[in-house]
Amino acid sequence: MSLPALVRRRIANVRRYGRRKVRQINRWSRKSVQLALLLGGASLVALVSLGFAHLADLALEWNRAWVGHAGWLAFIVLPCGLAALRWLTMRFAPYASGSGIPQVIGALSLPPGPGQGSLVSLAQTVWKIPLTFLGMLAGASIGREGPSVQVGAAVMLAWGDFWKRRGVRLRGFHANELIAAGAAGGLAAAFNAPLAGVIFAIEELGRGTVLRWERLVLIGVLAAGFMVVAVAGNNPYFGAFGGRPLAEHMLMWVLICGALNGALGGIFARLLGKGAAGAVPAAWRGWVREHPLGTAFVLGLVVALLGMLTAGTVYGTGYGVAAGLLSGQPGVAPDGFGLAKLAATVASYWAGIPGGIFTPALTTGAGVGHQIWALAGEGVDQRVLVLVSMAAFLAAATQAPLTASVVVMEMTGSQPMLFWLLAGSMLASVVSRQFCPRPFYHLSAGRFRRQAIVEAGRASKAAAGRAMADQAGRPENARATPPSGAK
């Protein structure tokens, strides 16, 4: 082979190698951009969740202050406040009512379009933050974790749409994946529980919906949770659990806690699913449906009465009571606190205001566990019964036992108790189905889904009507001049 031919061959090899490396670098660059955009969206979800948590803590602090100063004001503040919040929700953000998790599940069951977008619209969902803040300030028995799920879904979907409009697409991320990643990331950030966010996405959001579990979705969920851990620290939400499994009859107590909380949680979920109109006698249902503000006012009086009977412990999330019971403090919860908290949460939810049930359900379970301990006597560790009951009641309310167990484990730092939490949660979920066969979140999601479909159909018909009116209003085109040879 001549020298020039050898040189040309070497040059050709170098060019091919260079082109191959350029293609590899381009692929790496695209993947890096995708990952950077995903982490950017997860960071936004985490920051919004942190801000929401700060506002919620502030609302609870101010509520304790005014209740401690003049508790009788609850009979004015709560009915008027719930009626006003109901009006604001109906007027400005009808899809922001309630927990927020049913809206996300409903959106995941719809194809991309106006119907899906309305359930997780950032313009409506952003109202959930101030309205939940005001509800907690007034004393409604609500939490921020469910709203954080809907807000996280709306933020992530808006983030993806923002870059899509600028020609940058998140490969592997369609609308459903963005919604799921943001929703589960919102839960992980709200509870400071990254693993619980992943379990929630798989067990709750993936139930009955079509989701492609790309690894980037799970990375986004974990990233949101870990970013909160990096900013706020790895501190369990309810503090570190100091108990250990009982030396004697542990299985018996887990079965008792699981069965009792399963029955109460199933009744709780059934009441939430039926709504105020479905639970009252048939003669009153028409009035309840036609007077939502009056219904919210009456329910506010109910919550105020329950607060007076329990020294204000049923207001807000009930975090302080649950944390005290988990640490074994005496005299934290009044007698009947668990049932009173259950009733206050149902009344607050029926009022139709924004607010979640996650933390109130955990607090209700803590109250039920405390009551079981009071009946059992001093020979049993109160902290263990309270912990198992928290997971069992949440599992019964949501029929998501894995999520409930992992959430409670991460929120209390009780990893050695995970087996017993799972056992109690599985039993409670089975018992709950005897009272509420369909999971509450999915039952409520069906209603939001139907509402979104109807509203999207109306909007489509209205747009078509306007287009036809515009077409009819235009001047008619001049008739074509007949050919010169035509007679």
CSV table of C-alpha atoms in Angstrom, one decimal:
chain,number,residue,atom,x,y,z
A,1,MET,CA,0.0,0.0,0.0
A,2,SER,CA,1.4,3.4,-1.0
A,3,LEU,CA,2.0,6.1,1.6
A,4,PRO,CA,-0.7,8.5,0.4
A,5,ALA,CA,-3.3,5.7,0.4
A,6,LEU,CA,-2.3,4.8,4.0
A,7,VAL,CA,-2.6,8.5,5.1
A,8,ARG,CA,-6.0,8.8,3.5
A,9,ARG,CA,-7.1,5.6,5.3
A,10,ARG,CA,-5.8,6.9,8.6
A,11,ILE,CA,-7.6,10.2,8.1
A,12,ALA,CA,-10.9,8.4,7.3
A,13,ASN,CA,-10.6,6.4,10.5
A,14,VAL,CA,-10.0,9.5,12.5
A,15,ARG,CA,-13.0,11.2,11.0
A,16,ARG,CA,-15.2,8.2,11.7
A,17,TYR,CA,-14.0,8.0,15.3
A,18,GLY,CA,-14.6,11.8,15.7
A,19,ARG,CA,-18.1,11.6,14.3
A,20,ARG,CA,-18.9,8.7,16.6
A,21,LYS,CA,-17.6,10.6,19.6
A,22,VAL,CA,-19.6,13.6,18.6
A,23,ARG,CA,-22.8,11.5,18.5
A,24,GLN,CA,-22.0,10.1,21.9
A,25,ILE,CA,-21.4,13.5,23.3
A,26,ASN,CA,-24.7,14.7,21.9
A,27,ARG,CA,-26.6,11.8,23.4
A,28,TRP,CA,-24.9,12.5,26.8
A,29,SER,CA,-25.8,16.2,26.5
A,30,ARG,CA,-29.4,15.4,25.7
A,31,LYS,CA,-29.6,13.0,28.7
A,32,SER,CA,-27.9,15.6,30.9
A,33,VAL,CA,-30.4,18.2,29.8
A,34,GLN,CA,-33.3,15.8,30.5
A,35,LEU,CA,-31.9,15.1,34.0
A,36,ALA,CA,-31.3,18.7,34.8
A,37,LEU,CA,-34.8,19.7,33.8
A,38,LEU,CA,-36.2,16.9,35.9
A,39,LEU,CA,-34.2,17.9,38.9
A,40,GLY,CA,-35.3,21.5,38.3
A,41,GLY,CA,-38.9,20.5,38.4
A,42,ALA,CA,-38.3,18.4,41.5
A,43,SER,CA,-36.6,21.3,43.2
A,44,LEU,CA,-39.6,23.5,42.5
A,45,VAL,CA,-42.0,20.9,44.0
A,46,ALA,CA,-39.8,20.7,47.1
A,47,LEU,CA,-39.5,24.4,47.5
A,48,VAL,CA,-43.3,24.9,47.1
A,49,SER,CA,-43.9,22.1,49.6
A,50,LEU,CA,-41.5,23.7,52.1
A,51,GLY,CA,-43.2,27.0,51.8
A,52,PHE,CA,-46.6,25.4,52.2
A,53,ALA,CA,-45.4,23.6,55.3
A,54,HIS,CA,-44.2,26.9,56.8
A,55,LEU,CA,-47.5,28.5,56.2
A,56,ALA,CA,-49.4,25.6,57.7
A,57,ASP,CA,-47.2,25.7,60.8
A,58,LEU,CA,-47.9,29.4,61.1
A,59,ALA,CA,-51.7,28.9,60.7
A,60,LEU,CA,-51.7,26.2,63.5
A,61,GLU,CA,-49.6,28.5,65.8
A,62,TRP,CA,-52.0,31.4,65.3
A,63,ASN,CA,-55.0,29.1,65.7
A,64,ARG,CA,-53.7,27.9,69.1
A,65,ALA,CA,-53.1,31.5,70.1
A,66,TRP,CA,-56.6,32.8,69.4
A,67,VAL,CA,-58.3,29.6,70.7
A,68,GLY,CA,-56.3,29.9,73.9
A,69,HIS,CA,-57.2,33.5,74.3
A,70,ALA,CA,-60.9,33.3,73.5
A,71,GLY,CA,-62.1,29.8,72.7
A,72,TRP,CA,-65.7,30.8,72.4
A,73,LEU,CA,-64.9,32.7,69.3
A,74,ALA,CA,-64.8,29.3,67.5
A,75,PHE,CA,-68.6,29.4,67.3
A,76,ILE,CA,-68.3,32.6,65.2
A,77,VAL,CA,-65.0,32.0,63.3
A,78,LEU,CA,-65.6,28.4,62.2
A,79,PRO,CA,-69.1,28.6,60.7
A,80,CYS,CA,-68.5,32.0,59.1
A,81,GLY,CA,-65.0,30.9,58.0
A,82,LEU,CA,-66.0,27.6,56.5
A,83,ALA,CA,-68.9,29.3,54.6
A,84,ALA,CA,-66.6,32.0,53.3
A,85,LEU,CA,-64.0,29.4,52.2
A,86,ARG,CA,-66.7,27.3,50.5
A,87,TRP,CA,-67.8,30.4,48.5
A,88,LEU,CA,-64.3,31.3,47.5
A,89,THR,CA,-63.7,27.7,46.4
A,90,MET,CA,-66.9,27.5,44.3
A,91,ARG,CA,-66.2,31.0,42.8
A,92,PHE,CA,-62.5,30.7,42.0
A,93,ALA,CA,-61.2,27.1,42.2
A,94,PRO,CA,-63.9,24.4,42.1
A,95,TYR,CA,-61.4,21.7,41.4
A,96,ALA,CA,-59.3,22.7,44.5
A,97,SER,CA,-61.9,21.4,47.0
A,98,GLY,CA,-61.1,18.5,49.3
A,99,SER,CA,-57.9,16.6,49.5
A,100,GLY,CA,-56.4,17.0,46.1
A,101,ILE,CA,-55.4,13.4,45.7
A,102,PRO,CA,-58.7,12.4,44.0
A,103,GLN,CA,-58.1,15.2,41.5
A,104,VAL,CA,-54.7,13.8,40.6
A,105,ILE,CA,-56.0,10.2,40.3
A,106,GLY,CA,-58.9,11.5,38.1
A,107,ALA,CA,-56.4,13.4,35.9
A,108,LEU,CA,-54.3,10.3,35.4
A,109,SER,CA,-57.3,8.4,34.2
A,110,LEU,CA,-58.1,11.0,31.5
A,111,PRO,CA,-56.2,11.4,28.2
A,112,PRO,CA,-54.1,14.6,27.8
A,113,GLY,CA,-56.3,17.6,27.0
A,114,PRO,CA,-58.6,20.2,28.6
A,115,GLY,CA,-60.3,17.7,30.9
A,116,GLN,CA,-57.1,16.4,32.4
A,117,GLY,CA,-55.5,19.9,32.5
A,118,SER,CA,-58.4,21.3,34.5
A,119,LEU,CA,-58.0,18.9,37.4
A,120,VAL,CA,-54.3,19.9,37.9
A,121,SER,CA,-54.4,23.4,36.5
A,122,LEU,CA,-51.8,25.6,38.2
A,123,ALA,CA,-54.2,28.6,38.0
A,124,GLN,CA,-56.8,26.7,40.1
A,125,THR,CA,-54.5,24.6,42.2
A,126,VAL,CA,-52.5,27.5,43.5
A,127,TRP,CA,-55.6,28.6,45.3
A,128,LYS,CA,-55.3,25.5,47.5
A,129,ILE,CA,-52.4,27.0,49.4
A,130,PRO,CA,-54.0,30.2,50.8
A,131,LEU,CA,-57.4,28.5,51.2
A,132,THR,CA,-55.9,25.6,53.2
A,133,PHE,CA,-54.0,28.1,55.3
A,134,LEU,CA,-57.2,30.0,56.1
A,135,GLY,CA,-59.0,26.7,56.9
A,136,MET,CA,-56.3,25.7,59.4
A,137,LEU,CA,-56.3,29.2,60.9
A,138,ALA,CA,-60.0,29.0,61.4
A,139,GLY,CA,-59.7,25.6,63.1
A,140,ALA,CA,-61.0,23.1,60.4
A,141,SER,CA,-59.7,19.6,60.9
A,142,ILE,CA,-57.7,19.4,57.8
A,143,GLY,CA,-54.1,18.8,56.7
A,144,ARG,CA,-51.7,20.1,54.0
A,145,GLU,CA,-50.3,16.8,52.7
A,146,GLY,CA,-53.1,16.0,50.3
A,147,PRO,CA,-53.1,19.5,48.9
A,148,SER,CA,-49.3,19.2,48.5
A,149,VAL,CA,-49.9,16.3,46.2
A,150,GLN,CA,-52.2,18.2,43.9
A,151,VAL,CA,-49.9,21.3,44.0
A,152,GLY,CA,-46.9,19.2,43.2
A,153,ALA,CA,-48.6,17.6,40.2
A,154,ALA,CA,-49.7,21.1,38.9
A,155,VAL,CA,-46.2,22.5,39.4
A,156,MET,CA,-44.5,19.6,37.6
A,157,LEU,CA,-47.0,19.6,34.7
A,158,ALA,CA,-46.6,23.4,34.3
A,159,TRP,CA,-42.8,23.0,34.3
A,160,GLY,CA,-42.9,20.4,31.5
A,161,ASP,CA,-45.3,22.6,29.5
A,162,PHE,CA,-43.1,25.6,30.0
A,163,TRP,CA,-40.1,23.8,28.4
A,164,LYS,CA,-42.2,22.1,25.7
A,165,ARG,CA,-43.4,25.5,24.5
A,166,ARG,CA,-39.7,26.5,24.1
A,167,GLY,CA,-38.9,23.5,22.0
A,168,VAL,CA,-37.3,21.4,24.8
A,169,ARG,CA,-39.0,18.1,25.4
A,170,LEU,CA,-38.6,15.9,28.4
A,171,ARG,CA,-38.1,12.5,26.6
A,172,GLY,CA,-40.1,9.7,28.3
A,173,PHE,CA,-42.2,12.3,30.1
A,174,HIS,CA,-45.7,12.6,28.9
A,175,ALA,CA,-48.5,14.4,30.8
A,176,ASN,CA,-49.3,11.4,33.0
A,177,GLU,CA,-45.6,10.9,34.0
A,178,LEU,CA,-45.2,14.5,34.8
A,179,ILE,CA,-48.4,14.5,37.0
A,180,ALA,CA,-47.4,11.3,38.8
A,181,ALA,CA,-43.8,12.5,39.4
A,182,GLY,CA,-45.0,15.9,40.8
A,183,ALA,CA,-47.8,14.4,42.9
A,184,ALA,CA,-45.6,11.7,44.5
A,185,GLY,CA,-42.8,14.2,44.9
A,186,GLY,CA,-45.2,16.5,46.7
A,187,LEU,CA,-46.1,13.8,49.2
A,188,ALA,CA,-42.5,12.8,49.7
A,189,ALA,CA,-41.6,16.5,50.3
A,190,ALA,CA,-44.6,17.1,52.6
A,191,PHE,CA,-43.9,14.2,54.9
A,192,ASN,CA,-40.1,14.4,54.6
A,193,ALA,CA,-40.4,10.8,53.5
A,194,PRO,CA,-38.7,10.0,50.1
A,195,LEU,CA,-39.4,6.3,50.1
A,196,ALA,CA,-43.1,6.8,51.0
A,197,GLY,CA,-43.4,9.0,47.9
A,198,VAL,CA,-42.3,6.2,45.6
A,199,ILE,CA,-44.6,3.6,47.3
A,200,PHE,CA,-47.5,6.1,47.1
A,201,ALA,CA,-46.8,6.6,43.4
A,202,ILE,CA,-46.8,2.8,42.7
A,203,GLU,CA,-49.6,1.7,45.0
A,204,GLU,CA,-52.0,4.6,44.9
A,205,LEU,CA,-51.5,6.6,41.8
A,206,GLY,CA,-50.7,3.5,39.6
A,207,ARG,CA,-53.9,1.7,40.7
A,208,GLY,CA,-56.3,1.6,37.8
A,209,THR,CA,-54.3,4.1,35.6
A,210,VAL,CA,-51.9,3.7,32.7
A,211,LEU,CA,-48.5,4.8,33.8
A,212,ARG,CA,-45.1,4.0,32.2
A,213,TRP,CA,-42.8,3.7,35.2
A,214,GLU,CA,-39.7,5.3,33.6
A,215,ARG,CA,-36.8,5.4,36.0
A,216,LEU,CA,-36.8,9.2,35.6
A,217,VAL,CA,-40.2,9.3,37.2
A,218,LEU,CA,-38.9,7.6,40.3
A,219,ILE,CA,-35.8,9.7,40.3
A,220,GLY,CA,-38.0,12.8,40.3
A,221,VAL,CA,-40.0,11.6,43.3
A,222,LEU,CA,-36.9,10.7,45.2
A,223,ALA,CA,-35.2,14.0,44.3
A,224,ALA,CA,-38.0,16.1,45.7
A,225,GLY,CA,-37.9,14.1,48.9
A,226,PHE,CA,-34.1,14.2,49.3
A,227,MET,CA,-34.0,18.0,48.5
A,228,VAL,CA,-36.4,18.6,51.5
A,229,VAL,CA,-34.1,16.4,53.6
A,230,ALA,CA,-31.1,18.4,52.5
A,231,VAL,CA,-32.8,21.7,53.4
A,232,ALA,CA,-34.8,20.8,56.5
A,233,GLY,CA,-32.7,18.0,57.8
A,234,ASN,CA,-33.4,14.3,58.2
A,235,ASN,CA,-35.8,14.8,61.1
A,236,PRO,CA,-38.8,12.5,61.4
A,237,TYR,CA,-42.1,14.4,61.2
A,238,PHE,CA,-43.4,13.2,64.5
A,239,GLY,CA,-40.0,12.8,66.2
A,240,ALA,CA,-38.0,9.6,66.7
A,241,PHE,CA,-40.0,6.7,68.1
A,242,GLY,CA,-38.5,5.4,71.3
A,243,GLY,CA,-40.6,2.2,71.8
A,244,ARG,CA,-39.9,-1.4,70.8
A,245,PRO,CA,-42.1,-4.4,70.0
A,246,LEU,CA,-43.9,-5.7,73.1
A,247,ALA,CA,-42.3,-8.7,74.8
A,248,GLU,CA,-45.6,-10.5,75.3
A,249,HIS,CA,-48.8,-10.8,73.2
A,250,MET,CA,-47.5,-8.5,70.4
A,251,LEU,CA,-49.5,-10.3,67.7
A,252,MET,CA,-52.7,-10.1,69.8
A,253,TRP,CA,-52.4,-6.3,70.2
A,254,VAL,CA,-51.6,-5.8,66.5
A,255,LEU,CA,-54.7,-7.8,65.6
A,256,ILE,CA,-56.9,-5.8,68.0
A,257,CYS,CA,-55.5,-2.5,66.7
A,258,GLY,CA,-55.8,-3.6,63.1
A,259,ALA,CA,-59.4,-4.8,63.4
A,260,LEU,CA,-60.7,-1.9,65.4
A,261,ASN,CA,-59.0,0.8,63.3
A,262,GLY,CA,-60.1,-1.1,60.2
A,263,ALA,CA,-63.7,-0.9,61.1
A,264,LEU,CA,-63.5,2.8,62.2
A,265,GLY,CA,-61.4,3.7,59.1
A,266,GLY,CA,-63.9,2.0,56.8
A,267,ILE,CA,-66.8,3.9,58.3
A,268,PHE,CA,-64.7,7.1,58.0
A,269,ALA,CA,-64.0,6.4,54.3
A,270,ARG,CA,-67.6,5.6,53.7
A,271,LEU,CA,-68.8,8.8,55.3
A,272,LEU,CA,-66.3,10.9,53.3
A,273,GLY,CA,-67.4,9.2,50.1
A,274,LYS,CA,-71.1,9.7,50.7
A,275,GLY,CA,-70.8,13.4,51.4
A,276,ALA,CA,-73.1,15.4,53.5
A,277,ALA,CA,-76.0,15.0,51.0
A,278,GLY,CA,-75.6,11.3,51.0
A,279,ALA,CA,-75.4,10.9,54.7
A,280,VAL,CA,-78.4,13.0,55.9
A,281,PRO,CA,-82.0,11.8,55.8
A,282,ALA,CA,-83.6,11.8,52.4
A,283,ALA,CA,-85.9,14.7,53.4
A,284,TRP,CA,-82.9,17.0,53.9
A,285,ARG,CA,-80.8,16.1,50.9
A,286,GLY,CA,-82.4,18.6,48.6
A,287,TRP,CA,-81.7,21.5,51.0
A,288,VAL,CA,-78.1,20.3,51.5
A,289,ARG,CA,-77.4,20.3,47.7
A,290,GLU,CA,-79.1,23.6,47.1
A,291,HIS,CA,-77.5,25.4,50.0
A,292,PRO,CA,-73.8,24.6,50.1
A,293,LEU,CA,-72.9,27.8,52.0
A,294,GLY,CA,-75.6,27.1,54.6
A,295,THR,CA,-74.3,23.5,54.9
A,296,ALA,CA,-70.7,24.7,55.5
A,297,PHE,CA,-72.0,27.1,58.1
A,298,VAL,CA,-73.8,24.3,60.0
A,299,LEU,CA,-70.8,22.0,59.7
A,300,GLY,CA,-68.6,24.8,61.1
A,301,LEU,CA,-70.8,24.9,64.2
A,302,VAL,CA,-70.4,21.1,64.5
A,303,VAL,CA,-66.6,21.4,64.5
A,304,ALA,CA,-66.7,24.3,67.0
A,305,LEU,CA,-68.8,22.2,69.3
A,306,LEU,CA,-66.4,19.2,69.1
A,307,GLY,CA,-63.5,21.6,69.7
A,308,MET,CA,-65.2,22.9,72.9
A,309,LEU,CA,-65.8,19.4,74.2
A,310,THR,CA,-62.1,18.4,73.6
A,311,ALA,CA,-60.4,21.6,74.7
A,312,GLY,CA,-59.6,22.6,71.1
A,313,THR,CA,-57.5,19.4,70.4
A,314,VAL,CA,-59.5,18.5,67.3
A,315,TYR,CA,-58.6,21.7,65.5
A,316,GLY,CA,-56.1,21.7,62.7
A,317,THR,CA,-54.0,18.6,62.0
A,318,GLY,CA,-53.8,17.4,65.6
A,319,TYR,CA,-50.0,17.0,65.2
A,320,GLY,CA,-49.2,18.0,68.8
A,321,VAL,CA,-51.6,15.4,70.3
A,322,ALA,CA,-50.2,12.6,68.1
A,323,ALA,CA,-46.6,13.6,68.8
A,324,GLY,CA,-47.3,13.6,72.5
A,325,LEU,CA,-49.0,10.2,72.5
A,326,LEU,CA,-46.1,8.7,70.5
A,327,SER,CA,-43.7,10.0,73.1
A,328,GLY,CA,-45.8,8.6,76.0
A,329,GLN,CA,-46.7,11.9,77.5
A,330,PRO,CA,-49.7,11.6,80.0
A,331,GLY,CA,-52.8,13.8,79.7
A,332,VAL,CA,-52.2,14.9,76.1
A,333,ALA,CA,-55.5,13.6,74.7
A,334,PRO,CA,-58.9,13.9,76.4
A,335,ASP,CA,-61.2,10.9,76.6
A,336,GLY,CA,-62.9,10.1,73.3
A,337,PHE,CA,-60.3,12.2,71.3
A,338,GLY,CA,-60.1,9.6,68.5
A,339,LEU,CA,-63.8,9.6,67.8
A,340,ALA,CA,-64.1,13.4,68.1
A,341,LYS,CA,-61.2,13.9,65.7
A,342,LEU,CA,-62.9,11.5,63.2
A,343,ALA,CA,-66.1,13.4,63.4
A,344,ALA,CA,-64.4,16.8,63.1
A,345,THR,CA,-62.5,15.6,60.0
A,346,VAL,CA,-65.6,14.3,58.3
A,347,ALA,CA,-67.5,17.6,59.1
A,348,SER,CA,-64.6,19.7,57.7
A,349,TYR,CA,-64.4,17.6,54.6
A,350,TRP,CA,-68.1,17.8,54.0
A,351,ALA,CA,-67.9,21.6,54.1
A,352,GLY,CA,-66.3,21.4,50.7
A,353,ILE,CA,-63.2,23.5,51.5
A,354,PRO,CA,-59.6,22.6,50.4
A,355,GLY,CA,-57.8,20.4,52.9
A,356,GLY,CA,-56.4,17.0,53.2
A,357,ILE,CA,-57.2,14.0,55.5
A,358,PHE,CA,-53.7,12.3,55.7
A,359,THR,CA,-52.5,13.9,59.0
A,360,PRO,CA,-56.0,14.1,60.6
A,361,ALA,CA,-56.4,10.3,59.8
A,362,LEU,CA,-53.0,9.6,61.5
A,363,THR,CA,-54.0,11.7,64.5
A,364,THR,CA,-57.4,9.9,64.7
A,365,GLY,CA,-55.5,6.6,64.7
A,366,ALA,CA,-53.3,7.8,67.5
A,367,GLY,CA,-56.4,8.7,69.5
A,368,VAL,CA,-57.9,5.3,68.9
A,369,GLY,CA,-54.6,3.6,70.0
A,370,HIS,CA,-54.6,5.7,73.1
A,371,GLN,CA,-58.1,4.6,73.9
A,372,ILE,CA,-57.1,0.9,73.4
A,373,TRP,CA,-54.2,1.5,75.8
A,374,ALA,CA,-56.5,3.1,78.4
A,375,LEU,CA,-58.7,-0.1,78.3
A,376,ALA,CA,-55.7,-2.4,78.3
A,377,GLY,CA,-54.1,-1.0,81.5
A,378,GLU,CA,-50.6,0.0,82.5
A,379,GLY,CA,-48.9,-3.2,81.5
A,380,VAL,CA,-48.8,-2.3,77.8
A,381,ASP,CA,-46.6,0.3,76.2
A,382,GLN,CA,-48.9,3.1,75.0
A,383,ARG,CA,-46.4,4.2,72.3
A,384,VAL,CA,-46.6,0.8,70.5
A,385,LEU,CA,-50.4,0.7,70.3
A,386,VAL,CA,-50.5,4.4,69.2
A,387,LEU,CA,-47.9,3.7,66.4
A,388,VAL,CA,-49.7,0.6,65.1
A,389,SER,CA,-53.1,2.3,65.2
A,390,MET,CA,-51.8,5.3,63.2
A,391,ALA,CA,-50.7,3.1,60.4
A,392,ALA,CA,-53.8,0.9,60.6
A,393,PHE,CA,-56.3,3.8,60.5
A,394,LEU,CA,-54.6,5.4,57.6
A,395,ALA,CA,-54.5,2.1,55.7
A,396,ALA,CA,-58.2,1.6,56.4
A,397,ALA,CA,-59.1,5.1,55.3
A,398,THR,CA,-57.1,4.9,52.0
A,399,GLN,CA,-56.9,1.1,51.5
A,400,ALA,CA,-53.3,1.5,50.7
A,401,PRO,CA,-51.5,-0.5,53.4
A,402,LEU,CA,-48.0,-0.3,52.0
A,403,THR,CA,-48.1,3.5,51.7
A,404,ALA,CA,-49.6,3.8,55.2
A,405,SER,CA,-46.9,1.5,56.8
A,406,VAL,CA,-44.0,3.2,55.0
A,407,VAL,CA,-45.3,6.7,55.7
A,408,VAL,CA,-45.7,6.1,59.4
A,409,MET,CA,-42.3,4.4,59.5
A,410,GLU,CA,-40.5,7.3,57.9
A,411,MET,CA,-42.5,9.9,59.9
A,412,THR,CA,-41.6,8.3,63.2
A,413,GLY,CA,-38.2,6.7,62.5
A,414,SER,CA,-39.6,3.4,63.6
A,415,GLN,CA,-37.9,1.0,61.1
A,416,PRO,CA,-37.7,-1.9,63.6
A,417,MET,CA,-41.5,-1.8,63.8
A,418,LEU,CA,-42.1,-2.1,60.1
A,419,PHE,CA,-43.2,-5.7,60.1
A,420,TRP,CA,-45.9,-5.0,62.7
A,421,LEU,CA,-47.0,-1.9,61.0
A,422,LEU,CA,-47.4,-3.9,57.8
A,423,ALA,CA,-49.4,-6.6,59.6
A,424,GLY,CA,-51.7,-4.1,61.3
A,425,SER,CA,-52.2,-2.2,58.0
A,426,MET,CA,-53.0,-5.2,55.9
A,427,LEU,CA,-55.6,-6.4,58.4
A,428,ALA,CA,-57.1,-2.9,58.7
A,429,SER,CA,-57.3,-2.6,54.9
A,430,VAL,CA,-59.2,-5.9,54.6
A,431,VAL,CA,-61.6,-5.0,57.4
A,432,SER,CA,-62.2,-1.6,55.9
A,433,ARG,CA,-63.4,-3.1,52.6
A,434,GLN,CA,-66.3,-4.6,54.4
A,435,PHE,CA,-67.6,-1.1,55.2
A,436,CYS,CA,-66.3,0.8,52.1
A,437,PRO,CA,-65.7,-1.7,49.2
A,438,ARG,CA,-64.2,0.9,46.9
A,439,PRO,CA,-61.1,3.0,48.0
A,440,PHE,CA,-62.3,6.5,49.0
A,441,TYR,CA,-59.7,8.4,46.9
A,442,HIS,CA,-60.8,6.5,43.7
A,443,LEU,CA,-64.5,6.9,44.5
A,444,SER,CA,-64.0,10.6,44.8
A,445,ALA,CA,-61.7,10.7,41.7
A,446,GLY,CA,-64.6,9.3,39.6
A,447,ARG,CA,-66.7,12.3,40.5
A,448,PHE,CA,-64.0,14.8,39.6
A,449,ARG,CA,-63.4,12.9,36.4
A,450,ARG,CA,-67.0,13.0,35.3
A,451,GLN,CA,-67.2,16.7,36.2
A,452,ALA,CA,-64.1,17.5,34.2
A,453,ILE,CA,-65.4,15.6,31.2
A,454,VAL,CA,-68.7,17.5,31.3
A,455,GLU,CA,-67.0,20.9,31.7
A,456,ALA,CA,-64.6,20.1,28.9
A,457,GLY,CA,-67.5,19.1,26.6
A,458,ARG,CA,-69.4,22.3,27.5
A,459,ALA,CA,-66.3,24.4,26.7
A,460,SER,CA,-65.8,22.6,23.4
A,461,LYS,CA,-69.4,23.2,22.4
A,462,ALA,CA,-69.2,26.8,23.4
A,463,ALA,CA,-66.0,27.3,21.3
A,464,ALA,CA,-67.6,25.6,18.3
A,465,GLY,CA,-70.6,27.8,18.7
A,466,ARG,CA,-68.5,31.0,18.8
A,467,ALA,CA,-66.6,29.8,15.7
A,468,MET,CA,-69.8,29.2,13.8
A,469,ALA,CA,-71.1,32.6,14.9
A,470,ASP,CA,-67.9,34.3,13.7
A,471,GLN,CA,-68.2,32.4,10.4
A,472,ALA,CA,-71.8,33.5,9.9
A,473,GLY,CA,-71.0,37.1,10.7
A,474,ARG,CA,-68.4,37.5,8.0
A,475,PRO,CA,-69.5,39.2,4.7
A,476,GLU,CA,-70.2,36.7,2.0
A,477,ASN,CA,-67.6,36.3,-0.6
A,478,ALA,CA,-68.5,37.9,-3.9
A,479,ARG,CA,-69.9,35.5,-6.4
A,480,ALA,CA,-67.6,34.4,-9.1
A,481,THR,CA,-68.2,36.2,-12.4
A,482,PRO,CA,-69.6,33.8,-15.0
A,483,PRO,CA,-67.4,33.0,-18.0
A,484,SER,CA,-67.7,35.4,-20.9
A,485,GLY,CA,-69.2,32.7,-23.1
A,486,ALA,CA,-72.0,31.8,-20.7
A,487,LYS,CA,-75.5,32.9,-21.6
